[in-house]
XYZ file of C-alpha atoms in Angstrom:
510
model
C -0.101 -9.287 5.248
C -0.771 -5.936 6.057
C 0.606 -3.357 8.722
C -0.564 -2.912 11.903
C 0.539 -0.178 14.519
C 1.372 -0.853 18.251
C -1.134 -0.342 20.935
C -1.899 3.401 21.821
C 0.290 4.761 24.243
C -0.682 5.986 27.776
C -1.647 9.732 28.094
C 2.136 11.156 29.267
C 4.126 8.646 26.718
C 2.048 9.867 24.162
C 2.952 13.804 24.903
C 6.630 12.572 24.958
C 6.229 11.327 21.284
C 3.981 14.474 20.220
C 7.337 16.413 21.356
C 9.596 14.601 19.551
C 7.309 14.295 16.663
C 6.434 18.521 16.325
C 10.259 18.982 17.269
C 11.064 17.401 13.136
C 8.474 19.000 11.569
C 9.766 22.295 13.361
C 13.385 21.525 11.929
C 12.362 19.990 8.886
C 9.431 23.500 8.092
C 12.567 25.759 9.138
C 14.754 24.473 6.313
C 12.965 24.716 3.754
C 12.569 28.578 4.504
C 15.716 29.799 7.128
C 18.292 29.835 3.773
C 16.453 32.229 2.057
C 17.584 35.357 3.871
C 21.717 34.118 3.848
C 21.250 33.481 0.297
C 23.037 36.711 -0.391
C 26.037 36.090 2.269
C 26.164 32.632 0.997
C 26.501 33.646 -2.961
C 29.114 36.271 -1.762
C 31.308 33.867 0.760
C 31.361 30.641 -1.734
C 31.658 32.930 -5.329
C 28.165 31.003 -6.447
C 25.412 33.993 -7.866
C 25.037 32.339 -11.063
C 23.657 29.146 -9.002
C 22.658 30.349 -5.874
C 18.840 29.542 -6.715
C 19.858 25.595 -6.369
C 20.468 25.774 -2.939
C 16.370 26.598 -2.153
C 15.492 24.515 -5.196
C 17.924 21.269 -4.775
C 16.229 20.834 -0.864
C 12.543 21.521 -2.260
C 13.566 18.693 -5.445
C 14.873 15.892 -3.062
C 11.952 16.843 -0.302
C 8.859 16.297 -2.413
C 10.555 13.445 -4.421
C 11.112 11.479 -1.742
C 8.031 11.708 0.109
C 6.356 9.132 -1.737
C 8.957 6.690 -1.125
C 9.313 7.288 2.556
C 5.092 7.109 3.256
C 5.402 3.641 1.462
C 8.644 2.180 3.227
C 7.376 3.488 6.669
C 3.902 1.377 5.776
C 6.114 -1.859 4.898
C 8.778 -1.686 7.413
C 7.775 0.233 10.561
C 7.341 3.911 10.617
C 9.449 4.293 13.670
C 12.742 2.661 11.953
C 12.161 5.145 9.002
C 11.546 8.055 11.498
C 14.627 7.835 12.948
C 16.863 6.614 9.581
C 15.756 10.258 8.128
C 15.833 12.471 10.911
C 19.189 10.812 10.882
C 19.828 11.366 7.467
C 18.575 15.380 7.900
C 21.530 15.814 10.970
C 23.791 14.489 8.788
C 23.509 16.337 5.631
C 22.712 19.554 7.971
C 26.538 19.142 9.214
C 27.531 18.908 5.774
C 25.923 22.419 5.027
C 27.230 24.069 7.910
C 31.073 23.125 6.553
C 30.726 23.108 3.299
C 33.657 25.002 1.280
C 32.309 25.524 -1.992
C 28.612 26.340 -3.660
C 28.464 22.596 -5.350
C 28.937 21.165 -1.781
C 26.504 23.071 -0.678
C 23.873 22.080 -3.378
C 24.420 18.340 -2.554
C 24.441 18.534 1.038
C 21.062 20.735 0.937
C 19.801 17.607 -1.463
C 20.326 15.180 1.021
C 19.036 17.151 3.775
C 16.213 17.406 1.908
C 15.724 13.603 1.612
C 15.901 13.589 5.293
C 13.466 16.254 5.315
C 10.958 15.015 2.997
C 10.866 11.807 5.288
C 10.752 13.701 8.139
C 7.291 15.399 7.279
C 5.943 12.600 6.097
C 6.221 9.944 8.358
C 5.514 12.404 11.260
C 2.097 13.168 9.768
C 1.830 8.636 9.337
C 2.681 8.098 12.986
C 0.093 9.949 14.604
C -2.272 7.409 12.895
C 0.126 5.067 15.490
C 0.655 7.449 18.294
C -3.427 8.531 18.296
C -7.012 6.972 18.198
C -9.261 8.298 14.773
C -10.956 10.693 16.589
C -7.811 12.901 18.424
C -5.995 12.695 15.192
C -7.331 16.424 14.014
C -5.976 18.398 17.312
C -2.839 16.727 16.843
C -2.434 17.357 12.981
C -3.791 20.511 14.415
C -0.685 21.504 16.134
C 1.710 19.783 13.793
C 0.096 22.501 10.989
C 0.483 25.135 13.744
C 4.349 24.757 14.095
C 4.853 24.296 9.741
C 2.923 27.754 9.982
C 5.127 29.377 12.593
C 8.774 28.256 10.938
C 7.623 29.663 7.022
C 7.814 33.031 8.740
C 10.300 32.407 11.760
C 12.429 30.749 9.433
C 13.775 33.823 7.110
C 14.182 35.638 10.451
C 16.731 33.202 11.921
C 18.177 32.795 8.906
C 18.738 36.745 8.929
C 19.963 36.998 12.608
C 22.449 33.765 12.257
C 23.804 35.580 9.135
C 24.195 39.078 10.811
C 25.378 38.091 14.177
C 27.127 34.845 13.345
C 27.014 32.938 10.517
C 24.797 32.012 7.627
C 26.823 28.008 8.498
C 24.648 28.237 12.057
C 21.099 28.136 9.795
C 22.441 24.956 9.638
C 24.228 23.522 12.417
C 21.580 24.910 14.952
C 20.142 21.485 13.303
C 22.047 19.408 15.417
C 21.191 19.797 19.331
C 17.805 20.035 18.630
C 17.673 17.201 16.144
C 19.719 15.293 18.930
C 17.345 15.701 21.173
C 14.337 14.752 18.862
C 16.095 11.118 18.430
C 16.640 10.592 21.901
C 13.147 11.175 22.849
C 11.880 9.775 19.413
C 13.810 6.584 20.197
C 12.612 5.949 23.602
C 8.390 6.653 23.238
C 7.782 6.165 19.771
C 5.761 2.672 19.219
C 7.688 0.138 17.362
C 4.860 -0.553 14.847
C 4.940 -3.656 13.072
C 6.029 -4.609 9.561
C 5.190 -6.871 6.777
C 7.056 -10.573 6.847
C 7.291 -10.078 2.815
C 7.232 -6.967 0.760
C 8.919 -5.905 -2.627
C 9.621 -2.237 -3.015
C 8.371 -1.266 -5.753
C 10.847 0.713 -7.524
C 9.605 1.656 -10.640
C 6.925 3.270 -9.407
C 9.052 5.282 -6.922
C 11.400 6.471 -9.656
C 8.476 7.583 -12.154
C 6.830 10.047 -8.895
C 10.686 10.925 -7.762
C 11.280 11.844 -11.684
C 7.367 13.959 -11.617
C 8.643 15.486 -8.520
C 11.893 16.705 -10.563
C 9.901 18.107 -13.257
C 7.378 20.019 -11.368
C 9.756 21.810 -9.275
C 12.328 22.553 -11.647
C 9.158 24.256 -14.116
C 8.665 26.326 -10.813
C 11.926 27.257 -9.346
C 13.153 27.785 -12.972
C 10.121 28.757 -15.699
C 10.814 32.415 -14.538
C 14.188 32.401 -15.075
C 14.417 29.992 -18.689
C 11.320 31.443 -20.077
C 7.796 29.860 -19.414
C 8.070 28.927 -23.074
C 11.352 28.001 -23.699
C 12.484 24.719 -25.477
C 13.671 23.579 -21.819
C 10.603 24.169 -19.694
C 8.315 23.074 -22.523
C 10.120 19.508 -22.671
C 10.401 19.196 -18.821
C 6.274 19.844 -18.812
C 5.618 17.618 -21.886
C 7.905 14.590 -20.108
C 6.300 14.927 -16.664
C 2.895 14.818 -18.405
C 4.045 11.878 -20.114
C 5.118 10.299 -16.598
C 2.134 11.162 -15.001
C 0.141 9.012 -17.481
C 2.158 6.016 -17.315
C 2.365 5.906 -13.706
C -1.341 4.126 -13.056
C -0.079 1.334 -15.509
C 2.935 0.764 -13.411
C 1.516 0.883 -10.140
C -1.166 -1.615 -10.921
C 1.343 -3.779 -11.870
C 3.594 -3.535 -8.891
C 2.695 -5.963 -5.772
C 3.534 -3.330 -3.262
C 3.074 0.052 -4.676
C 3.887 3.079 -3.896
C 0.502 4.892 -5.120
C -1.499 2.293 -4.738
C -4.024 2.906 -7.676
C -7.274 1.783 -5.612
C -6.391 4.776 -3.577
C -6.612 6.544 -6.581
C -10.549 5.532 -6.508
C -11.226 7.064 -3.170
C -13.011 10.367 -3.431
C -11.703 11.771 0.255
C -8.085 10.918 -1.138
C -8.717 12.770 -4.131
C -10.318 15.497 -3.483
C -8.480 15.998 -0.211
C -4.966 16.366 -2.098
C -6.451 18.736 -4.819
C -7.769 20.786 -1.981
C -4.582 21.003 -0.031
C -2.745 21.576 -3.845
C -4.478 25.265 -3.807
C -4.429 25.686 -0.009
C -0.961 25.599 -0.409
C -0.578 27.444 -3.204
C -2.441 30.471 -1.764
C -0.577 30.042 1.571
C 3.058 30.021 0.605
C 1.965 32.588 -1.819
C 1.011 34.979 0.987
C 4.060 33.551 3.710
C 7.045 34.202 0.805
C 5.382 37.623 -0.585
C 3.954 39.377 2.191
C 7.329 39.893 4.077
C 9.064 41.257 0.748
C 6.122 43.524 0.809
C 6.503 45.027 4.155
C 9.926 45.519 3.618
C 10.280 47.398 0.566
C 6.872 49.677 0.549
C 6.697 49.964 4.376
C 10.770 49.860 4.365
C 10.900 47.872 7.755
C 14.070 45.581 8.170
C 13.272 41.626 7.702
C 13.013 41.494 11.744
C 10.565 43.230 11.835
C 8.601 42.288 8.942
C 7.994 39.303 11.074
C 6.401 41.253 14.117
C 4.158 42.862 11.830
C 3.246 39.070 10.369
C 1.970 37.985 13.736
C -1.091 39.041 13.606
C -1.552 36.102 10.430
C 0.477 33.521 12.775
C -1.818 34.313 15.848
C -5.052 33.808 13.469
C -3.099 30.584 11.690
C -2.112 28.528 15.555
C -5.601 29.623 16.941
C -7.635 28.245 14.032
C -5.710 25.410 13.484
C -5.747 24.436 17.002
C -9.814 25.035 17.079
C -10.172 22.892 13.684
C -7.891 20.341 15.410
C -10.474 20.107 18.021
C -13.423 19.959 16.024
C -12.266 18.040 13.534
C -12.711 14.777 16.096
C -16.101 14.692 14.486
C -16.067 13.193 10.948
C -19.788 14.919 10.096
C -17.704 18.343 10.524
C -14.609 17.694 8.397
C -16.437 19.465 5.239
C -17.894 22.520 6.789
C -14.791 23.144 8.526
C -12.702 22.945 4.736
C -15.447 25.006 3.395
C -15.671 27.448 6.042
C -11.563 27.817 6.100
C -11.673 28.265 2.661
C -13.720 31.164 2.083
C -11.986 32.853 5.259
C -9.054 32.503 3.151
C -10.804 33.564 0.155
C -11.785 36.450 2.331
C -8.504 37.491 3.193
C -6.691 37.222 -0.090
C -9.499 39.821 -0.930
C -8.225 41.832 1.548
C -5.142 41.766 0.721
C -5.520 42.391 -2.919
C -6.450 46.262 -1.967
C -3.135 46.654 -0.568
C -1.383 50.451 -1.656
C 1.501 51.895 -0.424
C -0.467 53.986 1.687
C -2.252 50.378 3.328
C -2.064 51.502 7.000
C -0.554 49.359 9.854
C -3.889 48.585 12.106
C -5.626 47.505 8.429
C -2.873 45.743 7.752
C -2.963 43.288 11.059
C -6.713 42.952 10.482
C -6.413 41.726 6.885
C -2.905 39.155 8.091
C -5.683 37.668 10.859
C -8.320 37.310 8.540
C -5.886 35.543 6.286
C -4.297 33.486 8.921
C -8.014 32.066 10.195
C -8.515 30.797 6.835
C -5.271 29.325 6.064
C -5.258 27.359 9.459
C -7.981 25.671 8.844
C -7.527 23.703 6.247
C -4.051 21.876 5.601
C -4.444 19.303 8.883
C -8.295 19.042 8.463
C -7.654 17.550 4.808
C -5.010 14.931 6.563
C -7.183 13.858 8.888
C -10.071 13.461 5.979
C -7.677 11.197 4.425
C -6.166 9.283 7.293
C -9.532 8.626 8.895
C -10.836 6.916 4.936
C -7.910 4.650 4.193
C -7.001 1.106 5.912
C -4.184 1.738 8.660
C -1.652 -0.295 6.342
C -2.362 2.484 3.735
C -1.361 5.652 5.925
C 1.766 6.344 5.089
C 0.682 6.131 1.574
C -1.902 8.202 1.997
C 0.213 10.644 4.336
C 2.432 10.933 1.376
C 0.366 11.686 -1.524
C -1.020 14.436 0.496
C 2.396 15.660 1.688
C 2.682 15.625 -2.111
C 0.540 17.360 -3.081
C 0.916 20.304 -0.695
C 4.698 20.191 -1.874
C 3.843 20.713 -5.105
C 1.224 23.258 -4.390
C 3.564 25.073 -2.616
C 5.997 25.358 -5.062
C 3.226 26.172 -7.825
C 1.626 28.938 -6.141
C 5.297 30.933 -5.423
C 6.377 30.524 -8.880
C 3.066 31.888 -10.138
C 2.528 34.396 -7.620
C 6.234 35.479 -8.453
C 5.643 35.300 -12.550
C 2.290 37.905 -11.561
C 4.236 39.595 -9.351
C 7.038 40.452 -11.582
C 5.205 41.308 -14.730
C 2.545 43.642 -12.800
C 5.653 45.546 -11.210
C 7.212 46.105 -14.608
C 4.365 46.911 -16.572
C 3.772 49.795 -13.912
C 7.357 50.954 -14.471
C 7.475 51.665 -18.409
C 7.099 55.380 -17.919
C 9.701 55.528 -15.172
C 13.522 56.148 -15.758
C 15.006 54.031 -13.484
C 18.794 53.866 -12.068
C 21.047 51.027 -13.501
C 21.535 49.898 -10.190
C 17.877 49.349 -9.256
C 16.714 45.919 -8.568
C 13.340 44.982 -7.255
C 13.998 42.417 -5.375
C 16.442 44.177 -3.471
C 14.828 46.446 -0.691
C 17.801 48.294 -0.055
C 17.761 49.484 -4.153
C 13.994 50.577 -3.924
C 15.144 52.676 -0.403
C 17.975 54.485 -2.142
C 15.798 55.921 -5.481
C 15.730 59.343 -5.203
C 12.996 60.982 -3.271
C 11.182 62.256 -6.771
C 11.168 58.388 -7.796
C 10.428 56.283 -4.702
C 6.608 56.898 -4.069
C 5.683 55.652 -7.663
C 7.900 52.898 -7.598
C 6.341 51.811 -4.251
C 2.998 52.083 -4.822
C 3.750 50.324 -8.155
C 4.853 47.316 -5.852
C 2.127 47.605 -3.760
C -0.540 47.271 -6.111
C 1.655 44.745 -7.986
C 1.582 42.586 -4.929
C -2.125 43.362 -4.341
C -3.046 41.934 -7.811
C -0.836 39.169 -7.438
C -3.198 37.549 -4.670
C -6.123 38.419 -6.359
C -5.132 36.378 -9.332
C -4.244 33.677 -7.221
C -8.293 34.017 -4.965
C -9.540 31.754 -7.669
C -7.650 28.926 -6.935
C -8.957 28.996 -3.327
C -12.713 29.267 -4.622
C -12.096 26.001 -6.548
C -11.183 24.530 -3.426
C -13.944 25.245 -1.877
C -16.112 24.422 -4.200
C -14.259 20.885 -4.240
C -14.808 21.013 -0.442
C -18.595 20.885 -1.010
C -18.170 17.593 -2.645
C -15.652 15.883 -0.015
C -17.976 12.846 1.905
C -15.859 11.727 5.008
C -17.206 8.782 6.061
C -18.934 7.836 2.792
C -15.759 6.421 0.888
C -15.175 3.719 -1.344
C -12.178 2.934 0.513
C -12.765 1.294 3.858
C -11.508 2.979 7.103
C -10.866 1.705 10.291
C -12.231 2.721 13.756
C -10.573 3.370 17.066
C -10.885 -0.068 18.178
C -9.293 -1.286 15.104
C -6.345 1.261 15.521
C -5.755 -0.269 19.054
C -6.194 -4.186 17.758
C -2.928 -5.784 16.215
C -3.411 -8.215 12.878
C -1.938 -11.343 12.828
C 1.166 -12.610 10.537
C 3.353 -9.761 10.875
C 6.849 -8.723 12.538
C 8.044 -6.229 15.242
C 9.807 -3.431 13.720
């Protein structure tokens, strides 16, 4: 028994469901980035420095374990019910941040938000396979990557305002009228999709990826900070290497999986995930670093870092809407993933010759060139995958991609930040330094004395500028991955638009 989503709705119900649906990947993006800029206020209000970290890491932990889980249970029981159970989940948790008393609170409540959140993503990427035809899946993805792009810079922004002219609580609890209306509307247009009569969760094989997911992300929120080689990070890598490889033997076992292993045999799937692995780990790479880098070499406040960004977020919405558009044709999915990928490649080029003398007009030219590249690819690789594998399979599918780019993202920051780090330092051995001084903090770096502060700065700058050209090769694998990618020629067999419109038999409403 397999699932089957409703029928397509009509033109203005389906732009009532596109709002709702870019409306939780707006909240769900902002979270995982609006904290970072109250961490300080938060760590100084709730007496928690020593574990501030967790409150990032514990929402990035819960978010990419659970997305597995969610893409499966949304394929089994109706994507709609799941939608609204964890934006549901997300509001709830995001009250429990905004009045939390202590740090541990905190942690837990940012945990289950990111369970919400994880689902969130997710399952808004499955249900345009319900909401949308094959071939306008790509200028819908489109968007949907437009928005993600948007909040990982608008997010530290808010984050900063809420904190200076409020409170770091409203990152939070701004949650709530705008997840309220996402339900309401959510509720009302989205199709009820269709579930199976019987299905077994398969719970083994979502506790081996929820465990994988806990050991990846703790080796990059934390291998910094333990020691890349210490007795800790060393196990945690060893055991999810170990899980990794016992994972095929569990899902083949399972009647329902989770990661269905014959999805495991299609080359789009594959390929497609690996690709948006290194997309992501170049992109959050530039979108965490580039801000820090405006604001301590060019010493503008985090406002308006941002302004200066927007060249990179005008070149990121118009490229992603463009390979939205053109992605309707399966026969250009590759050349559009090749194409965005050496753009990219381009641009982290560019960016590796930044100085501390990099002026402002260069800048915005090398932040569009960037921004191009990155747009294209993370919603073209969805709809790759989406388009190969059998509508019951989407949310799976959805999911192992979401994965991927989770993990990705979280790979490329910790590296970037490990190259980062060590290039700053090993420019700063000849350099007496003030106790005080703290990289990190832009407000340290301002306050060296005058004699001190232009080698320190252009130590940072070319620190940062080697940091993305250590991380270009990554993005020249993908491309070179790209070149293989055959949409349309998969082992796995995909479904047309007349089959996305045409219920099967022997299964339930949702």
């Amino acid at each position: 028994m397999s699932y089957a989503p409703a029928s397509v709705p009509a033109a203005p119900k389906t732009a009532a469901a596109m709002s709702a649906l870019v409306l939780a990947i707006l909240l769900a993006a902002l979270d995982q980035t609006i904290v970072s800029t109250a961490l300080p206020r938060i760590a100084e209000e709730l007496n928690g420095f020593d574990s501030i970290a967790w409150v990032s890491a514990a929402y990035l932990l819960a978010s990419t374990a659970a997305t597995p889980l969610w893409g499966k249970l949304g394929d089994m029981f109706g994507r709609k019910r799941l939608y609204l159970a964890s934006t549901s989940l997300f509001l709830l948790a995001s009250v429990g941040c905004g009045l939390a008393q202590n740090l541990a609170e905190l942690i837990a409540a940012r945990a289950v938000q990111g369970v919400g959140g994880g689902g969130m993503i997710v399952l808004t990427f499955a249900l345009v396979g319900d909401v949308v035809p094959p071939a306008q899946r790509g200028r819908y993805q489109g968007m949907f990557g437009s928005v993600y792009g948007v909040a990982s810079i608008v997010g530290p922004l808010l984050g900063g305002i809420f904190t200076d002219q409020l409170s770091w609580r409203w990152a939070f609890l701004i949650n709530l009228p705008v997840g309220a209306v996402t339900l309401a509307i959510a509720a009302r247009v989205l199709p009820a999709g269709t579930r199976r009569a019987t299905a077994r969760i398969d719970y083994a094989g979502a506790l081996l990826l929820a465990a994988m997911a806990t050991g990846i992300v703790l080796i990059t929120s934390f291998g910094e900070r333990w020691g890349w080689t210490s007795p800790g990070i060393t196990g945690l890598a060893v055991a999810t290497l170990a899980l990794a490889a016992l994972l095929p033997a569990v899902e083949r076992r399972a009647a329902a999986p989770v990661l269905p292993v014959t999805m495991l045999a299609s080359r789009t799937v594959v390929i497609g995930s690996l690709i948006g692995f290194v997309a992501n780990a170049a992109m959050f790479s530039v979108l965490v670093y580039l801000p820090t880098y405006l604001q301590i070499v060019h010493g503008v406040s985090a406002t308006l870092s941002g302004v200066h960004l927007l060249p990179l977020v005008l070149g990121l919405v118009a490229s992603q809407s463009l390979a939205g558009r053109w992605a309707a044709h399966a026969d250009r999915l590759r050349a559009i993933l090749v194409t965005g990928l050496l753009l990219n490649t381009a641009g982290l080029l560019l960016l590796a010759t930044l100085s501390g003398t990099t002026e402002t007009l260069a800048l915005s030219g090398y932040f569009f060139v960037t921004g191009v590249g990155m747009g294209m690819i993370p919603m073209v690789v969805l709809t790759a995958v989406q388009n190969t594998v059998p509508a019951e399979d989407i949310g799976a599918a959805s999911a192992v991609v979401t994965f991927a780019r989770s993990t990705g993202a979280a790979f490329g920051v910790a590296v970037y930040g490990a190259l980062l780090t060590s290039g700053f330092t090993s420019r700063l051995h000849h350099l007496t330094l003030p106790a005080a001084f703290a990289p990190d903090r832009p407000e340290t770096v301002q306050a060296l004395p005058s004699a001190l502060r232009p080698a320190v700065l252009d130590a940072f700058a070319h620190a940062t500028g080697s940091g993305f050209l250590w991380i270009t090769p990554l993005v020249v694998i993908g491309a070179l991955l790209a070149l293989l990618l055959r949409p349309g020629h998969d082992n796995t067999p995909t479904r047309s638009a007349q089959d996305h419109r045409t219920p099967e038999t022997s299964t339930t409403p949702a």
